[in-house]
Short mmCIF file of C-alpha atoms and ligand atoms in Angstrom, two decimals:
data_model
loop_
_atom_site.label_atom_id
_atom_site.label_comp_id
_atom_site.label_asym_id
_atom_site.label_seq_id
_atom_site.Cartn_x
_atom_site.Cartn_y
_atom_site.Cartn_z
CA MET A 8 19.05 -23.05 -0.54
CA THR A 9 21.92 -20.51 -2.12
CA GLN A 10 20.59 -17.52 -3.95
CA GLU A 11 21.64 -18.55 -7.12
CA GLU A 12 19.28 -21.94 -6.50
CA LEU A 13 16.79 -19.59 -5.45
CA PHE A 14 16.96 -17.29 -8.55
CA LYS A 15 16.90 -20.65 -10.87
CA THR A 16 13.67 -22.23 -8.80
CA LEU A 17 11.83 -18.99 -9.17
CA ILE A 18 12.42 -18.69 -12.93
CA ALA A 19 11.25 -21.97 -13.28
CA HIS A 20 8.15 -21.33 -11.15
CA CYS A 21 7.38 -18.20 -12.74
CA LYS A 22 7.41 -20.15 -15.79
CA GLU A 23 5.43 -23.00 -14.22
CA TYR A 24 2.27 -20.66 -12.86
CA GLY A 25 2.19 -18.32 -16.01
CA PHE A 26 4.24 -15.07 -14.76
CA ILE A 27 7.41 -15.08 -17.46
CA PHE A 28 7.55 -17.69 -20.54
CA PRO A 29 10.90 -17.52 -22.68
CA SER A 30 9.74 -15.58 -26.06
CA SER A 31 9.07 -18.05 -29.09
CA GLU A 32 9.72 -20.96 -27.17
CA ILE A 33 8.13 -23.39 -29.56
CA TYR A 34 11.35 -22.40 -31.25
CA ASP A 35 13.91 -22.85 -28.44
CA GLY A 36 12.92 -19.08 -27.94
CA LEU A 37 15.14 -16.03 -28.46
CA SER A 38 17.76 -14.99 -26.12
CA ALA A 39 17.03 -12.13 -23.45
CA VAL A 40 13.31 -11.63 -25.01
CA TYR A 41 10.70 -12.62 -22.17
CA ASP A 42 6.54 -12.89 -22.45
CA TYR A 43 4.71 -12.08 -19.68
CA GLY A 44 1.70 -14.81 -19.26
CA GLN A 45 -1.62 -14.20 -17.42
CA LEU A 46 -0.28 -13.42 -14.35
CA GLY A 47 2.80 -11.85 -15.39
CA SER A 48 0.83 -9.17 -17.19
CA GLU A 49 -1.35 -8.57 -14.18
CA LEU A 50 1.27 -7.87 -11.93
CA LYS A 51 3.07 -5.78 -14.31
CA ASN A 52 -0.17 -3.96 -15.02
CA ASN A 53 -0.75 -3.38 -11.24
CA ILE A 54 2.96 -1.76 -11.01
CA LYS A 55 2.49 -0.03 -13.71
CA ARG A 56 -0.44 1.58 -12.39
CA TYR A 57 1.13 2.18 -9.17
CA TRP A 58 3.79 4.34 -10.75
CA TRP A 59 1.21 6.27 -13.13
CA GLU A 60 -0.57 7.20 -10.49
CA ALA A 61 2.00 8.21 -8.06
CA MET A 62 3.17 10.66 -10.91
CA VAL A 63 0.40 11.63 -12.92
CA ARG A 64 -2.57 11.29 -10.27
CA LEU A 65 -0.94 12.46 -7.24
CA ASN A 66 1.09 15.62 -8.77
CA GLU A 67 -0.91 18.45 -10.15
CA ASN A 68 1.81 19.58 -12.08
CA ILE A 69 2.59 16.07 -13.60
CA VAL A 70 0.81 15.25 -17.22
CA GLY A 71 1.35 11.80 -18.79
CA ILE A 72 1.92 10.84 -22.19
CA ASP A 73 2.12 7.82 -25.11
CA ALA A 74 4.48 8.64 -27.67
CA ALA A 75 5.20 6.20 -30.41
CA ILE A 76 8.14 3.79 -30.47
CA PHE A 77 9.45 5.01 -34.15
CA MET A 78 10.86 8.84 -33.76
CA HIS A 79 12.98 10.64 -36.94
CA PRO A 80 15.89 9.43 -36.93
CA ARG A 81 17.37 13.16 -36.36
CA THR A 82 16.19 12.42 -32.58
CA TRP A 83 19.04 9.98 -32.13
CA GLU A 84 21.59 12.35 -33.47
CA ALA A 85 20.65 15.02 -31.22
CA SER A 86 20.23 12.53 -28.02
CA GLY A 87 23.76 11.72 -28.68
CA HIS A 88 22.56 8.11 -29.02
CA VAL A 89 23.79 7.42 -32.64
CA GLY A 90 27.59 8.89 -31.49
CA ALA A 91 27.97 7.84 -27.97
CA PHE A 92 25.62 5.04 -27.35
CA ASN A 93 28.65 2.09 -27.31
CA ASP A 94 29.37 -0.15 -24.97
CA PRO A 95 32.94 -1.61 -24.66
CA LEU A 96 33.19 -5.52 -25.78
CA ILE A 97 35.80 -7.86 -24.98
CA ASP A 98 35.75 -11.36 -27.20
CA ASN A 99 37.66 -14.44 -25.10
CA LYS A 100 39.28 -15.83 -27.87
CA ASP A 101 39.27 -19.55 -26.41
CA SER A 102 35.90 -19.48 -25.48
CA LYS A 103 34.64 -17.55 -28.35
CA LYS A 104 32.32 -15.44 -25.50
CA ARG A 105 31.80 -11.73 -25.26
CA TYR A 106 32.08 -9.62 -22.57
CA ARG A 107 31.34 -6.29 -21.22
CA ALA A 108 34.83 -5.27 -20.74
CA ASP A 109 33.33 -2.26 -17.87
CA VAL A 110 30.93 -5.58 -16.95
CA LEU A 111 34.30 -7.54 -16.14
CA LEU A 112 35.57 -5.05 -14.04
CA GLU A 113 32.76 -4.35 -12.39
CA GLU A 114 32.09 -8.24 -11.15
CA TYR A 115 36.17 -8.29 -10.31
CA ILE A 116 35.56 -5.74 -8.03
CA ALA A 117 32.28 -6.88 -6.41
CA LYS A 118 34.63 -10.13 -6.24
CA LEU A 119 37.26 -7.89 -4.07
CA GLU A 120 34.53 -6.36 -1.77
CA GLU A 121 32.92 -9.59 -1.26
CA LYS A 122 36.03 -10.77 0.09
CA ASN A 123 36.65 -7.84 2.32
CA SER A 124 33.25 -8.53 3.90
CA LYS A 125 34.15 -12.12 4.39
CA GLU A 126 37.09 -11.04 6.42
CA VAL A 127 35.57 -8.48 8.44
CA GLU A 128 32.76 -11.25 8.88
CA LYS A 129 35.41 -13.86 10.22
CA ALA A 130 36.85 -11.00 12.46
CA ARG A 131 33.24 -9.88 14.23
CA LYS A 132 32.62 -13.72 14.85
CA LYS A 133 36.24 -14.23 16.51
CA PHE A 134 36.15 -10.99 18.57
CA GLY A 135 32.18 -11.07 19.56
CA GLU A 136 31.27 -7.99 21.65
CA SER A 137 34.65 -6.22 21.64
CA PHE A 138 34.48 -6.19 17.80
CA ASP A 139 35.43 -2.67 16.39
CA GLU A 140 34.52 -2.83 12.12
CA GLN A 141 36.20 0.62 11.50
CA LYS A 142 39.17 -0.30 13.21
CA PHE A 143 40.07 -3.33 12.07
CA CYS A 144 39.36 -2.20 8.14
CA GLU A 145 42.15 0.01 8.75
CA THR A 146 44.62 -1.62 10.18
CA ASN A 147 44.13 -5.84 8.69
CA PRO A 148 46.53 -6.05 5.77
CA ASN A 149 44.41 -8.40 3.83
CA VAL A 150 41.31 -5.69 3.67
CA LEU A 151 43.91 -3.21 3.34
CA ARG A 152 45.43 -4.35 0.09
CA ASN A 153 42.31 -5.48 -1.73
CA ALA A 154 40.41 -1.64 -0.75
CA LYS A 155 43.88 -0.13 -2.37
CA LYS A 156 43.25 -2.56 -5.66
CA ILE A 157 39.56 -1.86 -5.54
CA ASP A 158 40.42 1.50 -5.68
CA GLU A 159 43.20 1.57 -7.97
CA VAL A 160 41.20 -0.17 -10.58
CA ARG A 161 38.06 1.79 -10.36
CA THR A 162 39.75 4.94 -10.84
CA ARG A 163 41.62 3.53 -13.76
CA MET A 164 37.99 2.11 -15.32
CA VAL A 165 36.34 5.13 -14.60
CA LYS A 166 39.23 7.59 -16.73
CA CYS A 167 39.43 5.09 -19.14
CA LEU A 168 35.64 5.04 -20.11
CA ASN A 169 35.41 8.96 -19.87
CA ASP A 170 38.62 9.17 -22.20
CA SER A 171 36.98 6.24 -24.58
CA ASP A 172 40.57 4.86 -23.87
CA LEU A 173 39.82 1.37 -25.00
CA GLU A 174 43.33 0.07 -25.53
CA GLY A 175 43.47 1.16 -21.68
CA LEU A 176 40.74 -0.82 -20.46
CA ARG A 177 42.39 -3.64 -22.17
CA GLN A 178 45.31 -3.11 -20.02
CA LEU A 179 43.39 -2.80 -17.18
CA ILE A 180 41.60 -6.44 -17.47
CA ILE A 181 45.16 -8.16 -18.09
CA ASP A 182 46.75 -6.33 -15.21
CA SER A 183 44.42 -7.56 -13.05
CA GLU A 184 44.47 -10.81 -14.28
CA ILE A 185 40.62 -10.90 -14.90
CA VAL A 186 40.34 -14.99 -16.74
CA CYS A 187 37.39 -15.81 -18.85
CA PRO A 188 34.30 -17.40 -16.29
CA ILE A 189 34.01 -20.20 -19.17
CA SER A 190 37.55 -20.79 -20.65
CA GLY A 191 39.68 -19.90 -17.65
CA THR A 192 42.49 -18.11 -19.95
CA ARG A 193 43.33 -14.57 -20.22
CA ASN A 194 43.78 -14.76 -24.04
CA TRP A 195 41.69 -11.47 -24.79
CA THR A 196 41.09 -9.25 -27.75
CA GLU A 197 41.25 -5.87 -28.22
CA VAL A 198 37.75 -3.97 -26.93
CA ARG A 199 35.74 -2.49 -29.86
CA GLN A 200 32.61 -0.24 -29.20
CA PHE A 201 29.53 -1.53 -29.94
CA ASN A 202 26.44 0.61 -31.00
CA LEU A 203 23.24 -0.56 -28.85
CA MET A 204 20.47 0.62 -30.57
CA PHE A 205 18.33 -1.57 -33.41
CA GLU A 206 17.96 -0.36 -36.89
CA THR A 207 15.46 -1.07 -38.82
CA LYS A 208 13.89 0.28 -42.34
CA LEU A 209 11.08 2.93 -42.91
CA GLY A 210 8.99 2.45 -46.30
CA SER A 211 7.60 -0.58 -48.08
CA VAL A 212 10.08 -0.09 -51.28
CA SER A 213 14.14 -0.73 -50.67
CA GLU A 214 14.61 2.10 -52.56
CA GLU A 215 12.59 4.58 -50.75
CA ALA A 216 13.83 2.92 -47.07
CA ASN A 217 15.24 5.07 -44.74
CA THR A 218 17.17 3.75 -41.80
CA ILE A 219 15.49 4.24 -38.40
CA TYR A 220 16.04 3.23 -34.87
CA LEU A 221 13.73 1.29 -32.53
CA ARG A 222 14.10 3.76 -29.44
CA PRO A 223 16.80 2.76 -26.61
CA GLU A 224 14.79 4.83 -24.03
CA THR A 225 11.62 6.69 -23.74
CA ALA A 226 12.56 9.98 -22.45
CA GLN A 227 13.22 11.30 -26.17
CA GLY A 228 9.42 10.65 -26.94
CA ILE A 229 8.84 13.53 -24.07
CA PHE A 230 11.43 15.86 -24.98
CA VAL A 231 10.16 16.40 -28.62
CA ASN A 232 6.69 16.77 -27.09
CA PHE A 233 7.96 19.59 -24.68
CA LEU A 234 6.01 22.72 -26.46
CA ASN A 235 2.87 20.76 -27.39
CA VAL A 236 2.38 19.67 -24.24
CA GLN A 237 3.68 22.76 -21.88
CA LYS A 238 1.17 24.44 -24.57
CA THR A 239 -1.67 22.56 -24.77
CA GLY A 240 -1.43 21.93 -20.87
CA ARG A 241 -0.80 25.46 -20.40
CA MET A 242 1.82 23.93 -18.04
CA LYS A 243 4.24 26.58 -15.81
CA VAL A 244 7.66 25.43 -15.04
CA PRO A 245 8.23 23.15 -12.84
CA PHE A 246 6.32 20.51 -14.51
CA GLY A 247 6.57 17.03 -15.44
CA ILE A 248 5.77 15.05 -18.39
CA ALA A 249 5.57 10.92 -17.47
CA GLN A 250 5.33 8.04 -19.72
CA ILE A 251 5.30 4.35 -19.47
CA GLY A 252 6.54 2.24 -22.93
CA LYS A 253 8.91 -0.27 -24.56
CA ALA A 254 12.31 0.56 -25.17
CA PHE A 255 14.82 -1.71 -26.95
CA ARG A 256 18.99 -2.11 -26.43
CA ASN A 257 20.76 -4.64 -28.26
CA GLU A 258 22.55 -5.69 -25.14
CA ILE A 259 25.84 -7.59 -25.06
CA VAL A 260 25.74 -9.79 -21.91
CA ALA A 261 21.71 -9.94 -21.59
CA ARG A 262 21.49 -12.57 -18.79
CA GLN A 263 19.67 -12.88 -15.61
CA PHE A 264 16.29 -13.54 -16.92
CA ILE A 265 14.26 -10.20 -16.71
CA PHE A 266 16.90 -8.08 -15.71
CA ARG A 267 18.61 -7.28 -18.70
CA MET A 268 16.55 -7.95 -21.60
CA ARG A 269 16.61 -7.15 -25.41
CA GLU A 270 13.03 -5.49 -25.41
CA PHE A 271 12.07 -3.92 -22.00
CA GLU A 272 9.82 -1.55 -20.81
CA GLN A 273 10.82 1.70 -18.74
CA MET A 274 8.25 4.31 -16.32
CA GLU A 275 10.01 7.46 -16.87
CA MET A 276 8.93 11.46 -15.89
CA GLN A 277 10.99 14.16 -17.03
CA PHE A 278 10.05 16.92 -14.25
CA PHE A 279 11.02 20.82 -16.10
CA VAL A 280 12.62 23.35 -14.19
CA ARG A 281 14.17 26.58 -13.92
CA PRO A 282 18.35 26.34 -14.63
CA GLY A 283 20.11 26.74 -11.22
CA GLU A 284 17.11 24.80 -9.39
CA GLU A 285 18.42 21.49 -10.76
CA MET A 286 19.88 20.44 -7.57
CA LYS A 287 17.16 21.31 -5.21
CA TRP A 288 14.79 19.08 -7.75
CA TYR A 289 17.12 16.47 -8.02
CA GLU A 290 17.22 15.98 -4.22
CA HIS A 291 13.60 16.44 -4.39
CA TRP A 292 13.12 13.28 -6.39
CA ARG A 293 16.19 11.11 -5.44
CA ASN A 294 13.76 11.23 -1.89
CA ALA A 295 10.47 11.02 -3.53
CA ARG A 296 11.38 7.75 -5.76
CA LEU A 297 12.86 6.01 -2.83
CA GLN A 298 9.83 6.46 -1.06
CA TRP A 299 7.82 5.08 -3.61
CA HIS A 300 10.28 1.67 -3.65
CA LEU A 301 9.89 1.51 0.42
CA ALA A 302 6.25 2.11 0.39
CA ILE A 303 5.89 -0.90 -1.35
CA GLY A 304 6.66 -2.72 1.88
CA MET A 305 10.17 -4.82 0.88
CA GLY A 306 12.30 -3.43 3.85
CA ALA A 307 14.69 -0.56 3.72
CA GLU A 308 17.48 -2.76 3.72
CA ASN A 309 16.81 -4.05 0.27
CA TYR A 310 17.41 -0.97 -1.22
CA ARG A 311 20.39 2.06 -2.03
CA TYR A 312 21.59 4.45 -3.65
CA HIS A 313 24.41 4.26 -5.45
CA PRO A 314 26.06 7.69 -6.89
CA HIS A 315 27.70 7.16 -10.46
CA ASP A 316 30.96 6.71 -11.15
CA LYS A 317 31.04 7.92 -14.86
CA LEU A 318 28.57 10.31 -15.75
CA ALA A 319 26.59 10.03 -18.82
CA HIS A 320 27.04 12.61 -21.35
CA TYR A 321 23.97 14.80 -20.41
CA ALA A 322 24.45 14.98 -16.66
CA ASN A 323 25.82 16.77 -14.08
CA ALA A 324 24.76 14.46 -11.03
CA ALA A 325 23.24 10.99 -11.02
CA CYS A 326 22.40 8.02 -9.13
CA ASP A 327 20.77 4.88 -8.84
CA ILE A 328 18.27 3.06 -6.63
CA GLU A 329 19.50 -0.40 -6.03
CA PHE A 330 17.75 -3.35 -5.05
CA ASN A 331 19.27 -6.43 -3.31
CA PHE A 332 18.42 -8.75 -6.20
CA PRO A 333 19.21 -12.72 -5.76
CA PHE A 334 22.71 -11.95 -7.64
CA GLY A 335 23.28 -8.63 -5.35
CA PHE A 336 22.73 -4.92 -5.28
CA LYS A 337 21.83 -3.92 -8.88
CA GLU A 338 20.15 -1.19 -10.49
CA LEU A 339 16.75 -0.46 -10.42
CA GLU A 340 16.31 2.91 -11.17
CA GLY A 341 18.15 5.87 -12.44
CA ILE A 342 17.57 9.67 -11.32
CA HIS A 343 19.47 11.94 -13.47
CA SER A 344 19.58 15.45 -13.58
CA ARG A 345 20.22 15.77 -17.46
CA THR A 346 20.75 20.10 -17.47
CA ASP A 347 19.40 21.41 -20.96
CA PHE A 348 21.40 18.64 -22.75
CA ASP A 349 18.14 17.24 -24.80
CA LEU A 350 15.85 20.49 -25.23
CA GLY A 351 19.00 22.18 -26.18
CA ASN A 352 20.41 20.29 -28.84
CA HIS A 353 16.49 19.04 -30.27
CA GLN A 354 17.01 22.99 -30.82
CA LYS A 355 20.26 22.77 -32.78
CA PHE A 356 19.22 19.73 -34.45
CA SER A 357 15.53 20.79 -35.37
CA GLY A 358 15.84 24.65 -36.06
CA LYS A 359 13.06 24.89 -34.18
CA LYS A 360 13.05 27.17 -30.93
CA ILE A 361 12.44 25.26 -27.75
CA GLN A 362 12.01 28.04 -25.18
CA TYR A 363 9.78 28.85 -21.90
CA PHE A 364 8.55 31.98 -21.19
CA ASP A 365 8.65 32.27 -17.52
CA PRO A 366 5.33 34.71 -16.45
CA GLU A 367 6.98 34.96 -13.01
CA THR A 368 10.58 36.13 -14.01
CA ASN A 369 9.54 37.64 -17.57
CA GLU A 370 12.31 35.78 -19.45
CA GLY A 371 13.07 32.94 -21.53
CA TYR A 372 14.77 29.73 -21.11
CA THR A 373 15.49 26.80 -22.09
CA PRO A 374 14.70 24.74 -18.86
CA TYR A 375 16.91 22.19 -17.24
CA VAL A 376 15.75 18.74 -16.75
CA VAL A 377 15.76 16.24 -14.06
CA GLU A 378 14.33 12.64 -14.75
CA THR A 379 13.62 9.48 -12.77
CA SER A 380 13.71 6.02 -14.99
CA ILE A 381 13.08 2.89 -13.51
CA GLY A 382 12.41 -0.55 -15.31
CA VAL A 383 9.08 -2.14 -15.03
CA ASP A 384 11.02 -5.61 -15.93
CA ARG A 385 13.50 -4.88 -12.91
CA THR A 386 10.38 -4.17 -10.66
CA VAL A 387 8.95 -7.49 -11.31
CA LEU A 388 11.76 -8.76 -11.01
CA ALA A 389 12.90 -7.51 -7.55
CA ILE A 390 8.87 -8.27 -6.57
CA LEU A 391 8.86 -12.00 -7.55
CA ALA A 392 12.22 -12.28 -6.01
CA HIS A 393 11.53 -11.08 -2.79
CA ALA A 394 8.09 -13.14 -2.41
CA TYR A 395 9.40 -16.24 -3.54
CA THR A 396 9.40 -18.05 -0.14
CA GLU A 397 9.09 -21.71 0.62
CA GLU A 398 8.17 -22.76 4.52
CA VAL A 399 7.09 -25.87 6.13
CA VAL A 400 3.13 -25.77 6.96
CA GLN A 401 2.44 -26.85 10.78
CA LYS A 402 -0.88 -25.00 11.24
CA ASP A 403 -4.14 -27.03 12.25
CA GLY A 404 -6.63 -26.91 9.06
CA GLU A 405 -3.63 -26.93 6.65
CA GLU A 406 -2.35 -29.41 4.32
CA GLY A 407 1.34 -30.49 5.85
CA GLY A 408 4.13 -30.72 4.38
CA THR A 409 6.32 -27.45 2.39
CA ARG A 410 3.93 -24.83 0.56
CA VAL A 411 5.27 -22.20 -1.69
CA VAL A 412 3.87 -18.82 -1.10
CA LEU A 413 4.59 -15.96 -3.12
CA ARG A 414 4.35 -13.13 -0.83
CA ILE A 415 3.27 -10.17 -3.52
CA PRO A 416 2.27 -7.17 -1.32
CA ALA A 417 -1.51 -7.09 -1.44
CA PRO A 418 -2.12 -3.92 -3.37
CA LEU A 419 -0.09 -5.58 -6.34
CA ALA A 420 -0.72 -9.19 -6.52
CA PRO A 421 -2.40 -10.36 -9.48
CA VAL A 422 -5.00 -11.74 -8.33
CA LYS A 423 -6.82 -10.45 -5.06
CA LEU A 424 -9.05 -13.21 -4.16
CA ALA A 425 -10.07 -16.73 -5.09
CA ILE A 426 -13.83 -17.56 -4.39
CA LEU A 427 -14.16 -21.37 -3.18
CA PRO A 428 -17.01 -23.45 -2.64
CA LEU A 429 -15.80 -26.19 -0.18
CA VAL A 430 -17.32 -28.76 -2.09
CA LYS A 431 -18.88 -29.01 -5.55
CA LYS A 432 -22.58 -29.54 -4.39
CA ASP A 433 -25.73 -28.56 -2.18
CA GLY A 434 -25.95 -25.48 -4.07
CA LEU A 435 -22.16 -24.33 -2.78
CA PRO A 436 -21.01 -23.41 -6.24
CA GLU A 437 -24.22 -21.10 -7.23
CA LYS A 438 -23.47 -19.49 -3.40
CA ALA A 439 -20.25 -18.87 -4.78
CA ARG A 440 -21.02 -17.61 -8.22
CA GLU A 441 -23.24 -14.94 -6.21
CA ILE A 442 -20.24 -13.79 -4.39
CA LEU A 443 -18.26 -13.82 -7.73
CA THR A 444 -20.81 -11.60 -9.16
CA ALA A 445 -20.83 -9.27 -6.73
CA LEU A 446 -17.15 -8.71 -6.37
CA LYS A 447 -15.66 -9.27 -9.68
CA PHE A 448 -16.39 -5.75 -10.89
CA ASP A 449 -13.83 -4.07 -8.00
CA PHE A 450 -10.86 -7.01 -7.92
CA ASN A 451 -9.55 -9.53 -9.98
CA CYS A 452 -11.12 -13.06 -8.65
CA GLN A 453 -10.74 -16.25 -8.94
CA TYR A 454 -12.91 -19.16 -8.85
CA ASP A 455 -11.92 -22.24 -8.08
CA GLU A 456 -14.21 -25.63 -7.53
CA LYS A 457 -11.67 -28.08 -8.97
CA ASP A 458 -9.54 -30.64 -6.00
CA SER A 459 -9.18 -30.59 -1.96
CA ILE A 460 -9.51 -26.88 -0.27
CA GLY A 461 -5.89 -27.64 0.87
CA LYS A 462 -4.78 -28.71 -2.72
CA ARG A 463 -6.69 -24.99 -3.86
CA TYR A 464 -5.01 -23.20 -1.01
CA ARG A 465 -1.83 -24.39 -2.18
CA ARG A 466 -2.48 -23.32 -5.61
CA GLN A 467 -3.43 -19.48 -4.58
CA ASP A 468 -0.23 -19.29 -2.68
CA ALA A 469 2.02 -20.26 -5.65
CA ILE A 470 0.34 -17.74 -7.15
CA GLY A 471 0.14 -14.99 -4.41
CA THR A 472 -3.09 -14.71 -3.99
CA PRO A 473 -3.57 -12.70 -0.73
CA TYR A 474 -7.17 -13.71 0.24
CA CYS A 475 -9.40 -17.14 -0.34
CA ILE A 476 -12.92 -16.87 0.35
CA THR A 477 -14.30 -20.43 1.42
CA ILE A 478 -18.03 -21.12 0.84
CA ASP A 479 -19.43 -23.57 3.16
CA HIS A 480 -22.75 -25.14 4.40
CA GLN A 481 -22.99 -22.57 7.06
CA SER A 482 -22.76 -19.93 4.45
CA LEU A 483 -25.81 -21.10 3.02
CA GLN A 484 -27.74 -20.43 6.66
CA ASP A 485 -26.32 -17.51 7.95
CA ASN A 486 -24.56 -15.55 4.55
CA THR A 487 -20.69 -15.55 6.64
CA VAL A 488 -17.63 -17.26 4.66
CA THR A 489 -14.30 -17.74 5.64
CA VAL A 490 -11.32 -15.78 4.77
CA ARG A 491 -8.12 -16.87 4.64
CA GLU A 492 -5.10 -14.76 4.87
CA ARG A 493 -2.01 -16.17 2.55
CA ASP A 494 0.53 -15.00 4.76
CA THR A 495 -0.62 -16.32 8.20
CA MET A 496 -3.15 -18.52 7.13
CA GLN A 497 -5.56 -17.53 9.66
CA GLN A 498 -8.85 -17.72 9.02
CA GLU A 499 -11.86 -15.27 10.32
CA ARG A 500 -15.42 -15.72 9.54
CA VAL A 501 -17.32 -12.69 8.00
CA PRO A 502 -20.50 -11.63 6.65
CA ILE A 503 -20.77 -12.02 2.73
CA ALA A 504 -21.91 -8.26 3.11
CA SER A 505 -18.87 -6.85 4.65
CA LEU A 506 -16.79 -8.31 2.08
CA HIS A 507 -16.34 -6.01 -0.16
CA ALA A 508 -15.54 -3.08 2.56
CA LEU A 509 -12.87 -5.70 3.76
CA LEU A 510 -11.32 -6.00 0.97
CA THR A 511 -11.17 -2.37 -0.11
CA GLU A 512 -9.24 -1.93 2.97
CA ARG A 513 -6.68 -4.46 2.38
CA VAL A 514 -5.73 -4.73 -1.20
CA SER A 515 -6.66 -1.56 -2.95
CA LEU A 516 -3.64 0.21 -4.45
CA SER A 517 -4.58 3.15 -2.62
CA ASN A 518 -3.37 2.17 0.26
CA LEU A 519 -0.14 2.22 -1.09
CA LEU A 520 -0.55 5.59 -2.58
CA ARG A 521 -1.29 7.00 0.89
CA LYS A 522 1.82 6.28 2.24
CA LEU A 523 3.63 8.73 -0.62
P1 ATP B 119 22.67 -0.83 -16.55
O1 ATP B 119 23.60 -0.09 -16.34
O2 ATP B 119 22.25 -1.93 -16.05
O3 ATP B 119 22.58 -1.07 -18.16
P2 ATP B 119 21.05 1.68 -17.62
O4 ATP B 119 22.27 2.49 -16.65
O5 ATP B 119 21.78 1.84 -18.64
O6 ATP B 119 21.07 0.13 -16.65
P3 ATP B 119 19.03 3.78 -17.54
O7 ATP B 119 19.65 4.18 -19.02
O8 ATP B 119 19.16 4.48 -16.36
O9 ATP B 119 19.84 2.32 -17.51
O10 ATP B 119 17.39 2.98 -18.05
C1 ATP B 119 16.97 3.54 -16.87
C2 ATP B 119 16.00 1.87 -16.14
O11 ATP B 119 15.84 1.05 -17.33
C3 ATP B 119 17.15 1.27 -15.28
O12 ATP B 119 17.33 1.50 -14.13
C4 ATP B 119 16.68 -0.04 -15.52
O13 ATP B 119 15.64 -0.75 -14.74
C5 ATP B 119 15.71 -0.38 -17.16
N1 ATP B 119 16.70 -0.84 -17.84
C6 ATP B 119 17.25 -0.54 -18.54
N2 ATP B 119 18.11 -1.62 -19.32
C7 ATP B 119 17.74 -2.37 -19.48
C8 ATP B 119 17.57 -3.31 -19.91
N3 ATP B 119 18.26 -4.01 -20.90
N4 ATP B 119 16.72 -4.57 -19.72
C9 ATP B 119 15.60 -4.21 -18.19
N5 ATP B 119 15.69 -3.22 -17.61
C10 ATP B 119 16.50 -2.23 -18.34
#
């Protein structure tokens, strides 16, 4: 299966099994808006809990809040979003399709990079053992030409973006001979700026109405509460404030399923530090956040750091943690050193003093901020895409054919165990329900007695349930059950009395937290 086919299959699977539905589907959906179904919301909640506990519970100097989505409109002037939260847009006159100019250019660069990787792979096959990749890249004319082009386009693009040179961006698209993927033509409009914030009105009578925005990031709810939290929590710098919540952006190029949505959820932590110490903390959080990802167990090779080409208006250092999605390496999380930009501006715009008095140095200052910002939905997508597997079953005691299995790491899996009486009679359902009653307080369980046991195993594989517990006639005699593990399909016979301890050891969230 190609990556593209895999991605389509995954989207269909998510819908079929109750993970993710298109929003308001009976009205044909709403573009780039999705609803999480019964299993998707469990998965999402587990991810959020993993993040929250890693931040708030494991760090004595980080606390969590839950700020409102609506904020005073001046917030967004102070944050720079009213003036600078824009995407450069370009339309193709023939297809009438709209694109982000920087995305068109980045895709063009990615194509050149792919061409070069293919050249390298071809040569590696040809030369075998003796292949020297560095030398090849330094001498092969095709690779050199592409590398030069990549460099040129990137440098020009970054300059245009930094200078807000819209005409320059258009010229670069034309010079690079980029065509519209739909119409195949180079008939482009001018590039225009488009603000990504959604507006709405506050107040019931239109004359009283006041334009407010749906927050495009959760961070500002933390900045405006800096003093409230610092004072009431008696927090000492360095300390952090964490928050999980919805954010809204009127994305132009909204595609790739839940990767780019118009309503999404962020998990952000702003860490307040002494001015001058921000680089030390930036390094610290860069490492700590990668560790959080690696503990999930999806392979170090699927993550990489990507330093920002263009720093945002507020940052003095920034990088992304990228994940290898089915459509390539793309941003999953951003780590930004935001200086005192936000607190300083809120002080200016509100006229209220936002300062911290440091008892150790006996001085007052506006703290600097290092921020970690990760998308919940992109994490869901990374986990599902990595988990989805189709495999041929050749195992005794299992139905043959192919099975679809979601290898979701057990501590994050939506359902932890399925409780399955082998047959629907002879007292087995009653015994199974007794076990369910004992375990349901600590684990999300599913009870299922319909269809053959093989079919029930398949259903649980398809939703990523790590353990199936089967109650058979022997269970009535000796109080033991079989426990089947999802990935290996191995079964073991264990006493019912030991189930709780066994599951705690294998599926609880603390397994991930202990790795941090
Ligand atoms: P991109 O470059 O992909 O637009 P960004 O750099 O604008 O992302 P940030 O503002 O740094 O993103 O937001 C932090 C995180 O929020 C991102 O790493 C991503 O996981 C998530 N995120 C941002 N925009 C979206 C979106 N439209 N849909 C889903 N998640 C998003």
